[in-house]
Coordinates of C-alpha atoms in Angstrom, one line a residue:
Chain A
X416 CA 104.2 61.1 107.2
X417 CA 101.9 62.9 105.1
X418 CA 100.1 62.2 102.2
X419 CA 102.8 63.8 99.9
X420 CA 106.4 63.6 102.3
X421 CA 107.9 62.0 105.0
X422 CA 107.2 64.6 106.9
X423 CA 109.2 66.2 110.1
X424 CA 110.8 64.2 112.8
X425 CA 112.5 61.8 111.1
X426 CA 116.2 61.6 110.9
X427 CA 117.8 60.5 107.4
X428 CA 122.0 60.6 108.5
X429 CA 123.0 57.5 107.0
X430 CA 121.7 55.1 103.9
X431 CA 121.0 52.8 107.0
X432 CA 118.6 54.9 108.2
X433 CA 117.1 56.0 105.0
X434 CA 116.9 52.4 103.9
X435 CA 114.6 51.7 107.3
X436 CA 112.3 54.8 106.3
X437 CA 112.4 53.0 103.0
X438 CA 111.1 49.9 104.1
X439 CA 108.4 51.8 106.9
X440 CA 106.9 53.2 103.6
X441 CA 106.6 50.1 102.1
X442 CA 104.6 48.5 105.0
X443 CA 102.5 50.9 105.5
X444 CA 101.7 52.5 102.4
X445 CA 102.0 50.0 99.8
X446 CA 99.2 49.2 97.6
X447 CA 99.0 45.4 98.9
X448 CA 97.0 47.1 102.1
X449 CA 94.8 48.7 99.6
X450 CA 90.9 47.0 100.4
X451 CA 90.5 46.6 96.4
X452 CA 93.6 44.0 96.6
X453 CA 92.1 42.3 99.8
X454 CA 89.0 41.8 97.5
X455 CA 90.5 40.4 94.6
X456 CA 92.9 38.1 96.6
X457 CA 90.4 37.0 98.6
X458 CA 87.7 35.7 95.9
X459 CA 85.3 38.7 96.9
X460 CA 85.0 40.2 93.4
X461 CA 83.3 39.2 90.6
X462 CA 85.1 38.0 87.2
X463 CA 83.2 42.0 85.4
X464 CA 85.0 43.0 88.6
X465 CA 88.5 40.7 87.8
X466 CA 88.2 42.5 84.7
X467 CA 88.0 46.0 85.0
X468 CA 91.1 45.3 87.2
X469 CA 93.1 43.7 84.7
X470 CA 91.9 46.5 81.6
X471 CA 92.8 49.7 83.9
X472 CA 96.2 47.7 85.1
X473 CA 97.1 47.5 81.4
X474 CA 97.4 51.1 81.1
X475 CA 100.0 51.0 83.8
X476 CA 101.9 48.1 82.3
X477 CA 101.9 49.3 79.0
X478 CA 103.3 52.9 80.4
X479 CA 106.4 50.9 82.2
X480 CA 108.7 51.2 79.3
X481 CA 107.8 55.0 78.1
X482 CA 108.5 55.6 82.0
X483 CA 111.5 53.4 81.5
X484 CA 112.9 55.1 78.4
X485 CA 112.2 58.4 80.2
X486 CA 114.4 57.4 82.9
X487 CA 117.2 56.3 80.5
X488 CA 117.3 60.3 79.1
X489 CA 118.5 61.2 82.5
X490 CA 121.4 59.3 82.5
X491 CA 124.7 60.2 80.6
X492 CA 126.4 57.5 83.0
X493 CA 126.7 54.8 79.8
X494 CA 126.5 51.7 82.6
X495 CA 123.4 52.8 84.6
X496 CA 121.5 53.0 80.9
X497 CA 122.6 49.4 80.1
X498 CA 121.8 48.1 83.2
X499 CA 118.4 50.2 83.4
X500 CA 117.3 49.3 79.7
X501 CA 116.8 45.8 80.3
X502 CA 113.8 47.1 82.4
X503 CA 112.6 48.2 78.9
X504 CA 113.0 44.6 77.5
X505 CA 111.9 43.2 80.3
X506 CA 108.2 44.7 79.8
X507 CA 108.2 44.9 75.5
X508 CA 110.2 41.4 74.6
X509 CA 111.7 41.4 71.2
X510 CA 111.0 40.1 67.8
X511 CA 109.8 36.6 68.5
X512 CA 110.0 37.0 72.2
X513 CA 107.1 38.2 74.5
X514 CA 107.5 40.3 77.3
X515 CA 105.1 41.5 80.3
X516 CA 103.1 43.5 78.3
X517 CA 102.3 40.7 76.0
X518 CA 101.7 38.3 79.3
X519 CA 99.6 41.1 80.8
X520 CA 97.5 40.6 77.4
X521 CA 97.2 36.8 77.8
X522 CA 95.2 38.2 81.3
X523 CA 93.0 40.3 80.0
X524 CA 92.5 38.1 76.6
X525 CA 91.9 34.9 79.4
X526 CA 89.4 37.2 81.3
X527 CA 87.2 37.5 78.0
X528 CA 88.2 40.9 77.4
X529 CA 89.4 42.1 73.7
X530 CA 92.4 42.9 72.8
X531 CA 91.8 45.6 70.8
X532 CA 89.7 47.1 73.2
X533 CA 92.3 46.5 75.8
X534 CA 95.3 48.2 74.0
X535 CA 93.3 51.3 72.7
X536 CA 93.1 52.1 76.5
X537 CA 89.4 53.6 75.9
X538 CA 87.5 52.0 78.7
X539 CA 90.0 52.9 81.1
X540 CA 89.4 55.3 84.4
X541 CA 90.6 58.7 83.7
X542 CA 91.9 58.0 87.2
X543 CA 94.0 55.8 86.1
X544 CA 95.6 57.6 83.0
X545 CA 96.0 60.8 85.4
X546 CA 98.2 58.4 88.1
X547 CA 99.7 56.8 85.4
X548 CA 101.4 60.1 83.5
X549 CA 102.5 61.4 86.6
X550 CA 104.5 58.5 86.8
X551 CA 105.8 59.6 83.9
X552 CA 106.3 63.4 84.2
X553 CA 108.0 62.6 87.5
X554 CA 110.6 60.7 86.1
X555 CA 110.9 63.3 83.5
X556 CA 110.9 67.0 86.0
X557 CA 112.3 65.6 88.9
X558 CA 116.1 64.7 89.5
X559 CA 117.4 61.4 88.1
X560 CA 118.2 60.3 91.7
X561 CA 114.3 60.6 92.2
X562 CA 113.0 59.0 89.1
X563 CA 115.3 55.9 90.2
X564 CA 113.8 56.3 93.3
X565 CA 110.4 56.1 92.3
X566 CA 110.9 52.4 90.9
X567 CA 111.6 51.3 94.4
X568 CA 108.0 49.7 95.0
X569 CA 109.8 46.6 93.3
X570 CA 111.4 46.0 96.6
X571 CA 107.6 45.3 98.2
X572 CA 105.8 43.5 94.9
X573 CA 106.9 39.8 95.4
X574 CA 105.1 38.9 98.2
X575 CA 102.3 40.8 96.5
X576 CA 102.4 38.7 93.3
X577 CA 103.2 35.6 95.5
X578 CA 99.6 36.4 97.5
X579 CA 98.1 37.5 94.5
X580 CA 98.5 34.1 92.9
X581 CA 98.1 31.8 94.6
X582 CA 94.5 33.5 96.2
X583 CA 93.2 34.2 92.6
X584 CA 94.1 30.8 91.5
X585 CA 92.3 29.6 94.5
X586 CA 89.1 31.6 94.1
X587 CA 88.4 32.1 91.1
X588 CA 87.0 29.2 88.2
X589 CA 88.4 31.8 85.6
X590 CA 91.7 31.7 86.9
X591 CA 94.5 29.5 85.6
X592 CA 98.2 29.4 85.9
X593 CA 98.7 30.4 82.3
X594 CA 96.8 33.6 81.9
X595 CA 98.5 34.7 85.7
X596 CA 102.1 34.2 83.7
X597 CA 103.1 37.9 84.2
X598 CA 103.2 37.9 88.1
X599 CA 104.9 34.3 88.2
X600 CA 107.8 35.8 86.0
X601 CA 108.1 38.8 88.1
X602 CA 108.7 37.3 91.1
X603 CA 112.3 36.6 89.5
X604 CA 112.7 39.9 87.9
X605 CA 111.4 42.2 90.5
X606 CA 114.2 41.7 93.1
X607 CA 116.9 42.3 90.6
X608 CA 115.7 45.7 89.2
X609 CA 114.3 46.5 93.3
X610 CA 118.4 45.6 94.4
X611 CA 120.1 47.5 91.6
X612 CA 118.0 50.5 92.2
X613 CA 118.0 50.5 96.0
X614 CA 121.9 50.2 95.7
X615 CA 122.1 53.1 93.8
X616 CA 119.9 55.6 95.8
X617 CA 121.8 54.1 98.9
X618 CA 125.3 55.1 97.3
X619 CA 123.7 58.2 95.4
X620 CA 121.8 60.1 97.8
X621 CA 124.5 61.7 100.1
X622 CA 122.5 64.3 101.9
X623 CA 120.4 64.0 104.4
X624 CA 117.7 66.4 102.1
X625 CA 118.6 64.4 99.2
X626 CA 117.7 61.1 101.0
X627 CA 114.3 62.6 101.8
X628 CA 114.2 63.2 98.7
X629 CA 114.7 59.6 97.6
X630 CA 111.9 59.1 100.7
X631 CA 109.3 61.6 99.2
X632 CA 109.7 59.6 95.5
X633 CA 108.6 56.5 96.7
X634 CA 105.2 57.9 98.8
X635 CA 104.4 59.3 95.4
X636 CA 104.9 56.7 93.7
X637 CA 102.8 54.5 96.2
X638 CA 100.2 57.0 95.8
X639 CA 100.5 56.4 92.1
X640 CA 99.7 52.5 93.1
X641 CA 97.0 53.7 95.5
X642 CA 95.1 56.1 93.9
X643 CA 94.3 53.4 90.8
X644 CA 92.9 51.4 92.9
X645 CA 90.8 54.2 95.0
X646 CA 89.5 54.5 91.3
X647 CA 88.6 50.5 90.5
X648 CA 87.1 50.4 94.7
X649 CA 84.7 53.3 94.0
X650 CA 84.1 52.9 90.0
X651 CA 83.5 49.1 90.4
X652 CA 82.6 47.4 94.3
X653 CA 80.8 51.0 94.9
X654 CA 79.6 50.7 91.6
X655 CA 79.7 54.6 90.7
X656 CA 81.3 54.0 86.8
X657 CA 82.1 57.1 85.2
X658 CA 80.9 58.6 81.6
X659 CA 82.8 56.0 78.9
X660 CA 84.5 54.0 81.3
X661 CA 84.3 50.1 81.2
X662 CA 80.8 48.4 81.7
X663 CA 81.5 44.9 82.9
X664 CA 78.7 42.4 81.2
X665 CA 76.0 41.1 83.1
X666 CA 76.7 37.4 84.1
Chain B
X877 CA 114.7 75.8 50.8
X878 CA 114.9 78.8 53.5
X879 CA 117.2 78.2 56.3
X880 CA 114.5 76.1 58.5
X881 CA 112.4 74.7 55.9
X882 CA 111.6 73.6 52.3
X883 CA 109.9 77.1 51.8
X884 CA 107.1 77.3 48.9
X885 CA 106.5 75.8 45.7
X886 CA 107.2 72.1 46.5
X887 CA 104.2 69.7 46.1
X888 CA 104.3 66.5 48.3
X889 CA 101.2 64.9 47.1
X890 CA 103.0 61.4 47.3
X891 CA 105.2 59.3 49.2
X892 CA 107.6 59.3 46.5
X893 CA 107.5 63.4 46.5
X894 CA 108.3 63.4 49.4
X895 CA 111.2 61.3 49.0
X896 CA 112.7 62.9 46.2
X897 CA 112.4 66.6 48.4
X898 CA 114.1 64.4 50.8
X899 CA 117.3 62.9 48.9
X900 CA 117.2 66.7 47.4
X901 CA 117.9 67.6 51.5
X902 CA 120.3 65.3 51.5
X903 CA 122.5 66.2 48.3
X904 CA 122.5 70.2 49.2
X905 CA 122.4 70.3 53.0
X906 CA 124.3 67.3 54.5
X907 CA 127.1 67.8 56.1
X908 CA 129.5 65.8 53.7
X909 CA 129.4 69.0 51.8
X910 CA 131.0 71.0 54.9
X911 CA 134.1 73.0 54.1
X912 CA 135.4 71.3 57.5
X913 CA 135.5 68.4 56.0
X914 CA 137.2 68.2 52.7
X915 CA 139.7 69.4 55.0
X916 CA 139.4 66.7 57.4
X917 CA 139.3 64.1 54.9
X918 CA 141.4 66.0 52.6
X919 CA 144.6 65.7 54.9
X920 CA 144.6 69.5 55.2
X921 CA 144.1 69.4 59.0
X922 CA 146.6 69.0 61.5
X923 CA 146.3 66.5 64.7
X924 CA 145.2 68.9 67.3
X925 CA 142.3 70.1 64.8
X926 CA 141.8 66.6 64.2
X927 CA 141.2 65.8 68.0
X928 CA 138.9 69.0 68.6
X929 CA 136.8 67.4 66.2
X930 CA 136.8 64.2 67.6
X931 CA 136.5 65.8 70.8
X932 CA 133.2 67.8 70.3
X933 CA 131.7 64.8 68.1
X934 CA 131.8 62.6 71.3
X935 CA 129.2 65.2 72.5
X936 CA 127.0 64.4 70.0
X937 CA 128.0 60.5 70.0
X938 CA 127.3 59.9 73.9
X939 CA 123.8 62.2 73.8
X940 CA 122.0 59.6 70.8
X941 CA 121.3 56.8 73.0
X942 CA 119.3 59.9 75.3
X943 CA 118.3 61.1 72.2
X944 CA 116.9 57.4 71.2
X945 CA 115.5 56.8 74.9
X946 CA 113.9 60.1 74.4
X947 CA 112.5 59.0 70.8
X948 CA 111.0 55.8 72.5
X949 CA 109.1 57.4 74.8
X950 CA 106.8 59.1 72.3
X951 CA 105.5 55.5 71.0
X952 CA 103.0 53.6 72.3
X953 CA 103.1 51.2 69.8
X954 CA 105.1 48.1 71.2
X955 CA 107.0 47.4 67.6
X956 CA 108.0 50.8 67.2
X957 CA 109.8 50.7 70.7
X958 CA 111.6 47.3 69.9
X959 CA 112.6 48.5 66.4
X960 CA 114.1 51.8 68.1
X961 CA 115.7 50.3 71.0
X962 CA 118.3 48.1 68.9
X963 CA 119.7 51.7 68.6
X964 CA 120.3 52.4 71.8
X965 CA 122.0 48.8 71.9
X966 CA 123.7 50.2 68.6
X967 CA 125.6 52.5 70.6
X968 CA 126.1 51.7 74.7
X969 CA 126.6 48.2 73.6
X970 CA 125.9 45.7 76.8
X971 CA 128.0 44.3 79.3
X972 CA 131.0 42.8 78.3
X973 CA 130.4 44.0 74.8
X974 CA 131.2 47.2 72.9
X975 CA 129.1 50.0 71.6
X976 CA 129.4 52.9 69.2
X977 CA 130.4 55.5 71.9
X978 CA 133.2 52.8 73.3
X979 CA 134.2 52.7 69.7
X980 CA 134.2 56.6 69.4
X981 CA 136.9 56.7 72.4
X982 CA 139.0 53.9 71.1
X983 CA 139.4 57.0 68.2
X984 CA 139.5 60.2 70.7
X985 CA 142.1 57.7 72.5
X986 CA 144.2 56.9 69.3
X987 CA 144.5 60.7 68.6
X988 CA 145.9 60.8 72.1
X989 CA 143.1 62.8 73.8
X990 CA 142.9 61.7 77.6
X991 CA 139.1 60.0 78.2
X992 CA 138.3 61.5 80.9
X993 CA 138.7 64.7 79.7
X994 CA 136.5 63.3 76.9
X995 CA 134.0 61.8 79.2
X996 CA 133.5 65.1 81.3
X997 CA 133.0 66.8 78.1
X998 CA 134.2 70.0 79.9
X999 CA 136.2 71.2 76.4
X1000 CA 133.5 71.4 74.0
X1001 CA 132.8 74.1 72.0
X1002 CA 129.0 76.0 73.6
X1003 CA 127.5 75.7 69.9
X1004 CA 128.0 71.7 70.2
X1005 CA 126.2 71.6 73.3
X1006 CA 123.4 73.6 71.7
X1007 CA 123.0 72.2 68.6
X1008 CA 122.9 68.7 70.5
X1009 CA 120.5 69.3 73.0
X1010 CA 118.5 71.0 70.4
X1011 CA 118.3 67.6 68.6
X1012 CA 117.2 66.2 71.9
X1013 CA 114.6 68.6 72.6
X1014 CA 113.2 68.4 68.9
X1015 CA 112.6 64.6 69.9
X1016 CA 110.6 65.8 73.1
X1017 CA 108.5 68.4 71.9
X1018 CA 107.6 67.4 68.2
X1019 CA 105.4 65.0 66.7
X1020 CA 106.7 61.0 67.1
X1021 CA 106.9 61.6 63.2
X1022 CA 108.9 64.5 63.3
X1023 CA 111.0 62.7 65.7
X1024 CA 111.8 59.6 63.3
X1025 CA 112.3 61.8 60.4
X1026 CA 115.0 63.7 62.6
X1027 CA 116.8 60.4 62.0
X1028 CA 116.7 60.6 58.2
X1029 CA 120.6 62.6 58.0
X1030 CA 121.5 58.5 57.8
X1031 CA 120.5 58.0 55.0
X1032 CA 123.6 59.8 53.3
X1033 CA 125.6 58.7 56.0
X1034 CA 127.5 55.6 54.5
X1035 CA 129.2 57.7 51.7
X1036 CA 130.5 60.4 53.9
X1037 CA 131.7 57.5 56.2
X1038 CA 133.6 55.6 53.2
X1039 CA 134.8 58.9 52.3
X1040 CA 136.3 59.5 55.8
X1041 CA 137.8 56.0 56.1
X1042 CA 139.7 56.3 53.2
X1043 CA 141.0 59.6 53.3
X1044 CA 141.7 59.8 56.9
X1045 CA 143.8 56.6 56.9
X1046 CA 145.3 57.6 53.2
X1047 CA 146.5 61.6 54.8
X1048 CA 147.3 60.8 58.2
X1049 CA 150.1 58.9 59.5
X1050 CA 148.5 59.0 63.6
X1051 CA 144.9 57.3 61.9
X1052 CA 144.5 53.6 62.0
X1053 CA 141.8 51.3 60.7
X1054 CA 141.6 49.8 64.4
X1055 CA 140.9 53.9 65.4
X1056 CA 138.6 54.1 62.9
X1057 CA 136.1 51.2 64.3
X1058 CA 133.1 53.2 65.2
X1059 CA 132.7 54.4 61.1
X1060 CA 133.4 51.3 59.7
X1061 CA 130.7 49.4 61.7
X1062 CA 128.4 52.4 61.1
X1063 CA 128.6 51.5 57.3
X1064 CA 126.0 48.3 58.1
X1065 CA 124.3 49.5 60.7
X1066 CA 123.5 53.1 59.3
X1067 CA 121.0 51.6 56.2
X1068 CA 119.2 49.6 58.1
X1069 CA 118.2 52.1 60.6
X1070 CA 117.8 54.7 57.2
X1071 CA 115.5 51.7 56.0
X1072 CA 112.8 51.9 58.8
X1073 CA 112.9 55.4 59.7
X1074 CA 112.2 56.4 55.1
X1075 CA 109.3 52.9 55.2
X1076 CA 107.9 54.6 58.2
X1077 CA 107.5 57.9 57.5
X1078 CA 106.2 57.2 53.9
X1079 CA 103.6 55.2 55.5
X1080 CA 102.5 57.5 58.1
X1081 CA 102.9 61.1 56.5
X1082 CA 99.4 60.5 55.4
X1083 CA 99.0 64.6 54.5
X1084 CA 100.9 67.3 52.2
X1085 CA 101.2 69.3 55.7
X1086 CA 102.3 65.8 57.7
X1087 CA 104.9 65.2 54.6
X1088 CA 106.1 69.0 55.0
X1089 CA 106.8 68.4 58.2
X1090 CA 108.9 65.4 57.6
X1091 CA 111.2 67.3 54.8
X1092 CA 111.7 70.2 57.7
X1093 CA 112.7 67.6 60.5
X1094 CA 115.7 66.4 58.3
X1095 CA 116.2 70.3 57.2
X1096 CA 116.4 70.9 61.4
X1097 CA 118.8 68.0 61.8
X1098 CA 121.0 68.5 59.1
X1099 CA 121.1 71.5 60.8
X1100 CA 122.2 70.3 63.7
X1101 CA 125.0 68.6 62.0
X1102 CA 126.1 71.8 60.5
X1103 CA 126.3 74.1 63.3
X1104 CA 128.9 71.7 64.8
X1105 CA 131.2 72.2 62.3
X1106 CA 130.2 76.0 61.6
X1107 CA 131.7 76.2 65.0
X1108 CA 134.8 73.7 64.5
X1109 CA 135.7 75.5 61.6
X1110 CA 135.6 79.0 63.2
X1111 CA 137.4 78.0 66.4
X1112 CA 140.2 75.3 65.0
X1113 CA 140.7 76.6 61.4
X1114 CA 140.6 80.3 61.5
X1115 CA 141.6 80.0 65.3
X1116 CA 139.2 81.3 67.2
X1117 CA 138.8 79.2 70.0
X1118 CA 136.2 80.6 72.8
X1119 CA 137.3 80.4 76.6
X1120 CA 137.8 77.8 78.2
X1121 CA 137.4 75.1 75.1
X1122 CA 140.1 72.5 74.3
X1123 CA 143.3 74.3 73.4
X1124 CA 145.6 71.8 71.2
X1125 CA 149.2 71.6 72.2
X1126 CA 151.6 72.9 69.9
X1127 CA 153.1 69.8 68.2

């Protein structure tokens, strides 16, 4: 593999096959081997730290359902819209009804951050705001079997919430089960979104080159995960904060 | 008015200017006032130029939800998205439950078109294709504003609706009120959709330029509307279909 492809050598003649590259990316590119998470899992960071996590993250949660939407314009194919706008709900709830950008709020807000500070995105790395919109320009430029594609991290972010829960609940004093509400309701919607769209690359992408293709979408989109948190590792542990960005408070 | 915009010598100093230029696009340019269709709901048209229409206003049907998807991905703003997405519910419906384009081919069905023929869209006329994909481009590439005041043609929609109801089922004896479905549940859904899209861009035209650009979005889309009948008129009434469009059998 490279940074950016699969690479040559390996063979893609069956959804079997490109299913097992599939899951090779996963374990060794996904962002749960990124040092950043092994901090914050394992009670290494502080709670400035915790929180200039949770206030980047927000940009990426909040960009789900424009991604989302984006994806639905590539799809004539009534069913596959239905079935991928519940992605959008999922994230923005309804009138009366919260959804994961509103748990993702109950984070930051139970970290001590504002919310209006959060939502206006200000203090965010403009690391972070690069990786995100190219999350979204690729689901807009590349094909529709790609942009599905690039959802397919889903398949390897359970046992990352599961981890992620139970070791921040463990660590930190300004943890508690409430504010952590986004990841314990993902663990049940994850694997349903991560099945229907590894289905559909598996009966979609007939090719061998459009396989790789399927392949090459989900190392970017692990980069996407990997590169935010390249940003948060050198902006925050190394403590090299750009110009504007978040300044945790002294505690 | 010019043929893309309200030209000079309008002042939109106001909300309430700018609605009146509005309602004034609305009573000179929608298409209710097409010469297609007095004939169509005139009774002057016969079944095969009754299912071109039908046929090339699936085109248009079956691209709003991508239009809609395209729409939300220009907001940020959480509400906005929820507000918007009901249309996209509007029309694919859900699971088990019927939309506005199921609706549109229980009509292109009771004409007696074949669906998927309808589906594949392969008989169009080329200026449908345009005009639609222009409305979906004008919801990528101009302002969020410009793409909810796109929507604004709905306003005058329920009359032309009640207007087609009655004098399709009145002039022709292969029309049925169950056919007629999609227009009749349009006639509730149609103002409220109207209602948000005029509230919000009377609150946030805040300029005489911003509140320009509003009266030229609805001057684009009624546009839009136009064309496709421009074209059905030309290629079904004076009998000029272009090659390889749907070609009604001689009944």
């Amino acid at each position: 593999m490279t940074a950016l492809s699969i690479g040559k050598g390996i063979t893609l003649d069956s959804a079997e096959e490109m299913e097992t590259t599939l899951r090779t990316i996963g374990a060794t590119r996904y962002h749960s081997l990124h040092p950043f998470h092994r901090l914050l899992h394992g009670g290494k960071l502080n709670k400035g730290q915790v929180q200039a996590w949770a206030l980047n993250r927000y940009y990426y949660q909040s960009t789900i359902p424009l991604k989302d939407a984006m994806v639905m314009t590539r799809f004539r194919d009534r069913m596959t819209r239905v079935e991928w706008r519940h992605r959008i709900e999922d994230h923005d709830g309804d009138l009366g009804s919260e959804g994961g950008i509103e748990r993702w709020l109950k984070l930051t807000e139970g970290l001590g951050l504002d919310t209006a500070y959060v939502e206006s995105t200000e203090g965010i790395l403009p690391a972070t705001r690069f990786a995100v919109e190219a999350y979204v320009h690729f689901c807009r430029d590349r094909t529709p079997l790609e942009a599905i594609a690039s959802s397919l991290t889903e398949l390897f972010a359970p046992n990352l919430h599961e981890e992620r829960i139970s070791g921040m609940l463990k660590h930190y004093d300004f943890v508690n089960p409430d504010i952590m509400s986004y990841f314990s309701r993902r663990l049940t919607q994850a694997p349903r979104d991560a099945g229907f769209a590894l289905d559909y690359v598996k009966q979609h992408a007939r090719t061998p080159a459009e396989r790789e293709a399927v392949c090459n979408a989900l190392i970017f989109k692990t980069n996407v995960l990997w590169v935010q948190l390249d940003a948060l590792y050198y902006a925050y542990v190394d403590g090299q904060i750009p110009p504007g960005a978040f300044v945790p408070k002294a505690s």
